Amino acid sequence: MNKERRKSLREIQSKLDRLGQDLETLKEEEEEYRDNMPENLQESDRYQRADEVCDLLQEVLESMDNAYQQIEEAVEC
């Protein structure tokens, strides 16, 4: 891989990092929303949806981390 393509991959990694930080913030906000629901709503559809969103955002973050690591491997080849 040439220097120019490595540079482009590093830029993509930087973008992934920034997006990951933004997603992490949103996930934390959603977790706080869910965790601060009154006890009588913790079995509600609203709580279940918030919980599902938290799980999905965690999965997205893990996928993005995996993509970041795979790009790192490509750069090192």
Tab-separated table of N, CA, C and O in Angstrom:
chain	number	residue	atom	x	y	z
A	1	MET	N	0.859	-1.171	0.000
A	1	MET	CA	0.000	0.000	0.000
A	1	MET	C	0.906	1.235	0.000
A	1	MET	O	1.864	1.309	0.758
A	2	ASN	N	0.533	2.188	-0.815
A	2	ASN	CA	1.362	3.386	-0.880
A	2	ASN	C	1.001	4.384	0.221
A	2	ASN	O	0.001	4.240	0.930
A	3	LYS	N	1.841	5.381	0.344
A	3	LYS	CA	1.717	6.375	1.415
A	3	LYS	C	0.383	7.134	1.337
A	3	LYS	O	-0.252	7.407	2.362
A	4	GLU	N	-0.036	7.441	0.138
A	4	GLU	CA	-1.278	8.205	-0.050
A	4	GLU	C	-2.503	7.425	0.434
A	4	GLU	O	-3.382	7.971	1.105
A	5	ARG	N	-2.568	6.132	0.092
A	5	ARG	CA	-3.697	5.316	0.538
A	5	ARG	C	-3.657	5.098	2.048
A	5	ARG	O	-4.692	5.077	2.709
A	6	ARG	N	-2.448	4.942	2.601
A	6	ARG	CA	-2.330	4.831	4.061
A	6	ARG	C	-2.866	6.099	4.741
A	6	ARG	O	-3.571	6.029	5.741
A	7	LYS	N	-2.517	7.237	4.170
A	7	LYS	CA	-2.997	8.510	4.722
A	7	LYS	C	-4.521	8.565	4.666
A	7	LYS	O	-5.171	8.981	5.629
A	8	SER	N	-5.109	8.134	3.562
A	8	SER	CA	-6.568	8.125	3.432
A	8	SER	C	-7.208	7.207	4.465
A	8	SER	O	-8.232	7.552	5.067
A	9	LEU	N	-6.602	6.053	4.695
A	9	LEU	CA	-7.129	5.138	5.702
A	9	LEU	C	-7.021	5.738	7.107
A	9	LEU	O	-7.925	5.572	7.928
A	10	ARG	N	-5.943	6.436	7.387
A	10	ARG	CA	-5.795	7.092	8.694
A	10	ARG	C	-6.880	8.168	8.877
A	10	ARG	O	-7.405	8.340	9.974
A	11	GLU	N	-7.198	8.865	7.798
A	11	GLU	CA	-8.268	9.879	7.868
A	11	GLU	C	-9.617	9.223	8.158
A	11	GLU	O	-10.420	9.742	8.939
A	12	ILE	N	-9.855	8.076	7.551
A	12	ILE	CA	-11.089	7.338	7.813
A	12	ILE	C	-11.118	6.899	9.272
A	12	ILE	O	-12.163	6.991	9.934
A	13	GLN	N	-9.986	6.445	9.788
A	13	GLN	CA	-9.927	6.068	11.201
A	13	GLN	C	-10.263	7.258	12.096
A	13	GLN	O	-10.980	7.102	13.093
A	14	SER	N	-9.760	8.423	11.751
A	14	SER	CA	-10.059	9.620	12.540
A	14	SER	C	-11.551	9.931	12.517
A	14	SER	O	-12.138	10.285	13.550
A	15	LYS	N	-12.157	9.786	11.359
A	15	LYS	CA	-13.598	10.020	11.248
A	15	LYS	C	-14.377	8.999	12.080
A	15	LYS	O	-15.338	9.350	12.768
A	16	LEU	N	-13.954	7.742	11.998
A	16	LEU	CA	-14.606	6.709	12.804
A	16	LEU	C	-14.478	7.021	14.291
A	16	LEU	O	-15.424	6.830	15.057
A	17	ASP	N	-13.326	7.503	14.693
A	17	ASP	CA	-13.098	7.844	16.090
A	17	ASP	C	-14.044	8.959	16.535
A	17	ASP	O	-14.672	8.866	17.592
A	18	ARG	N	-14.163	10.003	15.727
A	18	ARG	CA	-15.066	11.112	16.066
A	18	ARG	C	-16.526	10.648	16.108
A	18	ARG	O	-17.275	10.999	17.018
A	19	LEU	N	-16.920	9.854	15.117
A	19	LEU	CA	-18.288	9.325	15.099
A	19	LEU	C	-18.536	8.424	16.303
A	19	LEU	O	-19.613	8.463	16.908
A	20	GLY	N	-17.540	7.636	16.651
A	20	GLY	CA	-17.667	6.767	17.819
A	20	GLY	C	-17.858	7.561	19.094
A	20	GLY	O	-18.665	7.189	19.956
A	21	GLN	N	-17.150	8.660	19.217
A	21	GLN	CA	-17.308	9.514	20.393
A	21	GLN	C	-18.719	10.098	20.448
A	21	GLN	O	-19.340	10.141	21.519
A	22	ASP	N	-19.217	10.536	19.295
A	22	ASP	CA	-20.582	11.079	19.237
A	22	ASP	C	-21.612	10.008	19.599
A	22	ASP	O	-22.555	10.266	20.353
A	23	LEU	N	-21.427	8.800	19.064
A	23	LEU	CA	-22.347	7.710	19.372
A	23	LEU	C	-22.278	7.311	20.840
A	23	LEU	O	-23.295	7.015	21.460
A	24	GLU	N	-21.090	7.307	21.393
A	24	GLU	CA	-20.924	6.984	22.810
A	24	GLU	C	-21.683	7.987	23.676
A	24	GLU	O	-22.355	7.609	24.643
A	25	THR	N	-21.601	9.259	23.314
A	25	THR	CA	-22.330	10.294	24.048
A	25	THR	C	-23.834	10.051	23.974
A	25	THR	O	-24.536	10.117	24.988
A	26	LEU	N	-24.327	9.747	22.778
A	26	LEU	CA	-25.762	9.471	22.616
A	26	LEU	C	-26.183	8.233	23.398
A	26	LEU	O	-27.250	8.212	24.020
A	27	LYS	N	-25.338	7.213	23.372
A	27	LYS	CA	-25.649	5.995	24.122
A	27	LYS	C	-25.731	6.287	25.614
A	27	LYS	O	-26.647	5.833	26.305
A	28	GLU	N	-24.789	7.068	26.108
A	28	GLU	CA	-24.793	7.425	27.528
A	28	GLU	C	-26.033	8.234	27.895
A	28	GLU	O	-26.625	8.028	28.960
A	29	GLU	N	-26.443	9.137	27.006
A	29	GLU	CA	-27.658	9.916	27.248
A	29	GLU	C	-28.885	9.012	27.286
A	29	GLU	O	-29.770	9.182	28.133
A	30	GLU	N	-28.938	8.057	26.368
A	30	GLU	CA	-30.078	7.131	26.331
A	30	GLU	C	-30.081	6.236	27.571
A	30	GLU	O	-31.136	5.954	28.142
A	31	GLU	N	-28.899	5.793	27.991
A	31	GLU	CA	-28.808	4.988	29.212
A	31	GLU	C	-29.266	5.785	30.437
A	31	GLU	O	-29.978	5.251	31.298
A	32	GLU	N	-28.876	7.031	30.484
A	32	GLU	CA	-29.293	7.880	31.598
A	32	GLU	C	-30.809	8.070	31.586
A	32	GLU	O	-31.469	7.996	32.636
A	33	TYR	N	-31.360	8.300	30.398
A	33	TYR	CA	-32.810	8.431	30.249
A	33	TYR	C	-33.503	7.168	30.758
A	33	TYR	O	-34.438	7.228	31.556
A	34	ARG	N	-33.023	6.018	30.290
A	34	ARG	CA	-33.605	4.737	30.692
A	34	ARG	C	-33.463	4.506	32.197
A	34	ARG	O	-34.411	4.123	32.871
A	35	ASP	N	-32.270	4.741	32.708
A	35	ASP	CA	-31.995	4.461	34.117
A	35	ASP	C	-32.733	5.398	35.067
A	35	ASP	O	-32.933	5.055	36.235
A	36	ASN	N	-33.136	6.557	34.589
A	36	ASN	CA	-33.836	7.513	35.440
A	36	ASN	C	-35.355	7.452	35.309
A	36	ASN	O	-36.056	8.291	35.874
A	37	MET	N	-35.845	6.473	34.588
A	37	MET	CA	-37.295	6.306	34.492
A	37	MET	C	-37.829	5.886	35.853
A	37	MET	O	-37.201	5.093	36.560
A	38	PRO	N	-38.997	6.395	36.190
A	38	PRO	CA	-39.608	5.970	37.450
A	38	PRO	C	-39.826	4.452	37.466
A	38	PRO	O	-40.002	3.828	36.415
A	39	GLU	N	-39.812	3.905	38.638
A	39	GLU	CA	-39.931	2.455	38.789
A	39	GLU	C	-41.196	1.900	38.137
A	39	GLU	O	-41.176	0.817	37.552
A	40	ASN	N	-42.282	2.661	38.197
A	40	ASN	CA	-43.535	2.174	37.625
A	40	ASN	C	-43.510	2.113	36.089
A	40	ASN	O	-44.375	1.499	35.484
A	41	LEU	N	-42.506	2.719	35.459
A	41	LEU	CA	-42.384	2.662	33.994
A	41	LEU	C	-41.338	1.654	33.522
A	41	LEU	O	-41.150	1.462	32.322
A	42	GLN	N	-40.667	1.005	34.436
A	42	GLN	CA	-39.569	0.126	34.050
A	42	GLN	C	-40.020	-1.166	33.368
A	42	GLN	O	-39.193	-1.891	32.842
A	43	GLU	N	-41.284	-1.423	33.353
A	43	GLU	CA	-41.823	-2.561	32.604
A	43	GLU	C	-42.606	-2.091	31.381
A	43	GLU	O	-43.241	-2.891	30.704
A	44	SER	N	-42.515	-0.799	31.083
A	44	SER	CA	-43.304	-0.226	29.991
A	44	SER	C	-42.614	-0.417	28.638
A	44	SER	O	-41.436	-0.749	28.549
A	45	ASP	N	-43.396	-0.181	27.579
A	45	ASP	CA	-42.842	-0.226	26.218
A	45	ASP	C	-41.752	0.829	26.042
A	45	ASP	O	-40.756	0.584	25.366
A	46	ARG	N	-41.951	1.975	26.636
A	46	ARG	CA	-40.977	3.060	26.527
A	46	ARG	C	-39.624	2.622	27.102
A	46	ARG	O	-38.579	2.843	26.494
A	47	TYR	N	-39.652	1.987	28.244
A	47	TYR	CA	-38.422	1.497	28.859
A	47	TYR	C	-37.775	0.430	27.977
A	47	TYR	O	-36.562	0.447	27.753
A	48	GLN	N	-38.584	-0.494	27.480
A	48	GLN	CA	-38.070	-1.570	26.630
A	48	GLN	C	-37.425	-1.019	25.358
A	48	GLN	O	-36.375	-1.497	24.929
A	49	ARG	N	-38.050	0.001	24.769
A	49	ARG	CA	-37.480	0.620	23.560
A	49	ARG	C	-36.159	1.302	23.886
A	49	ARG	O	-35.181	1.178	23.130
A	50	ALA	N	-36.100	2.019	24.999
A	50	ALA	CA	-34.859	2.690	25.391
A	50	ALA	C	-33.763	1.668	25.648
A	50	ALA	O	-32.606	1.866	25.259
A	51	ASP	N	-34.119	0.560	26.277
A	51	ASP	CA	-33.152	-0.492	26.554
A	51	ASP	C	-32.635	-1.111	25.251
A	51	ASP	O	-31.435	-1.355	25.091
A	52	GLU	N	-33.542	-1.316	24.311
A	52	GLU	CA	-33.156	-1.870	23.016
A	52	GLU	C	-32.227	-0.916	22.258
A	52	GLU	O	-31.244	-1.332	21.649
A	53	VAL	N	-32.541	0.373	22.311
A	53	VAL	CA	-31.691	1.373	21.655
A	53	VAL	C	-30.290	1.346	22.257
A	53	VAL	O	-29.287	1.389	21.539
A	54	CYS	N	-30.205	1.239	23.573
A	54	CYS	CA	-28.892	1.166	24.233
A	54	CYS	C	-28.104	-0.038	23.735
A	54	CYS	O	-26.910	0.077	23.438
A	55	ASP	N	-28.770	-1.181	23.630
A	55	ASP	CA	-28.111	-2.388	23.138
A	55	ASP	C	-27.651	-2.220	21.694
A	55	ASP	O	-26.532	-2.603	21.334
A	56	LEU	N	-28.515	-1.645	20.865
A	56	LEU	CA	-28.166	-1.448	19.454
A	56	LEU	C	-26.991	-0.479	19.291
A	56	LEU	O	-26.090	-0.718	18.477
A	57	LEU	N	-27.007	0.603	20.062
A	57	LEU	CA	-25.900	1.552	19.977
A	57	LEU	C	-24.598	0.911	20.429
A	57	LEU	O	-23.531	1.173	19.853
A	58	GLN	N	-24.659	0.043	21.439
A	58	GLN	CA	-23.455	-0.671	21.874
A	58	GLN	C	-22.937	-1.572	20.756
A	58	GLN	O	-21.733	-1.641	20.515
A	59	GLU	N	-23.844	-2.238	20.067
A	59	GLU	CA	-23.445	-3.088	18.942
A	59	GLU	C	-22.799	-2.264	17.828
A	59	GLU	O	-21.804	-2.690	17.227
A	60	VAL	N	-23.358	-1.101	17.547
A	60	VAL	CA	-22.780	-0.221	16.527
A	60	VAL	C	-21.369	0.193	16.939
A	60	VAL	O	-20.439	0.166	16.120
A	61	LEU	N	-21.196	0.566	18.198
A	61	LEU	CA	-19.876	0.968	18.687
A	61	LEU	C	-18.872	-0.172	18.558
A	61	LEU	O	-17.723	0.047	18.153
A	62	GLU	N	-19.290	-1.377	18.864
A	62	GLU	CA	-18.403	-2.530	18.734
A	62	GLU	C	-18.048	-2.790	17.275
A	62	GLU	O	-16.902	-3.105	16.959
A	63	SER	N	-19.017	-2.629	16.385
A	63	SER	CA	-18.748	-2.805	14.949
A	63	SER	C	-17.782	-1.741	14.440
A	63	SER	O	-16.888	-2.038	13.643
A	64	MET	N	-17.970	-0.520	14.918
A	64	MET	CA	-17.065	0.553	14.498
A	64	MET	C	-15.644	0.302	15.016
A	64	MET	O	-14.670	0.550	14.310
A	65	ASP	N	-15.535	-0.199	16.230
A	65	ASP	CA	-14.221	-0.523	16.780
A	65	ASP	C	-13.567	-1.629	15.967
A	65	ASP	O	-12.368	-1.573	15.670
A	66	ASN	N	-14.366	-2.610	15.563
A	66	ASN	CA	-13.856	-3.686	14.730
A	66	ASN	C	-13.370	-3.144	13.384
A	66	ASN	O	-12.293	-3.518	12.902
A	67	ALA	N	-14.139	-2.246	12.780
A	67	ALA	CA	-13.736	-1.631	11.509
A	67	ALA	C	-12.433	-0.854	11.686
A	67	ALA	O	-11.527	-0.939	10.849
A	68	TYR	N	-12.327	-0.115	12.785
A	68	TYR	CA	-11.111	0.653	13.067
A	68	TYR	C	-9.906	-0.284	13.138
A	68	TYR	O	-8.857	-0.008	12.556
A	69	GLN	N	-10.072	-1.400	13.858
A	69	GLN	CA	-8.973	-2.360	14.004
A	69	GLN	C	-8.602	-3.012	12.675
A	69	GLN	O	-7.416	-3.233	12.385
A	70	GLN	N	-9.584	-3.302	11.856
A	70	GLN	CA	-9.305	-3.910	10.550
A	70	GLN	C	-8.587	-2.926	9.641
A	70	GLN	O	-7.698	-3.315	8.870
A	71	ILE	N	-8.943	-1.667	9.715
A	71	ILE	CA	-8.230	-0.653	8.939
A	71	ILE	C	-6.789	-0.583	9.419
A	71	ILE	O	-5.860	-0.471	8.613
A	72	GLU	N	-6.590	-0.644	10.730
A	72	GLU	CA	-5.240	-0.630	11.288
A	72	GLU	C	-4.407	-1.782	10.728
A	72	GLU	O	-3.251	-1.590	10.366
A	73	GLU	N	-5.011	-2.962	10.660
A	73	GLU	CA	-4.306	-4.107	10.092
A	73	GLU	C	-3.956	-3.868	8.635
A	73	GLU	O	-2.861	-4.218	8.182
A	74	ALA	N	-4.872	-3.265	7.880
A	74	ALA	CA	-4.607	-2.994	6.466
A	74	ALA	C	-3.460	-2.000	6.302
A	74	ALA	O	-2.610	-2.147	5.428
A	75	VAL	N	-3.419	-0.995	7.167
A	75	VAL	CA	-2.369	0.016	7.079
A	75	VAL	C	-1.007	-0.617	7.372
A	75	VAL	O	0.010	-0.240	6.765
A	76	GLU	N	-0.990	-1.572	8.287
A	76	GLU	CA	0.279	-2.190	8.690
A	76	GLU	C	0.784	-3.217	7.693
A	76	GLU	O	1.927	-3.665	7.792
A	77	CYS	N	-0.043	-3.636	6.720
A	77	CYS	CA	0.397	-4.615	5.721
A	77	CYS	C	1.409	-4.020	4.769
A	77	CYS	O	1.465	-2.896	4.471
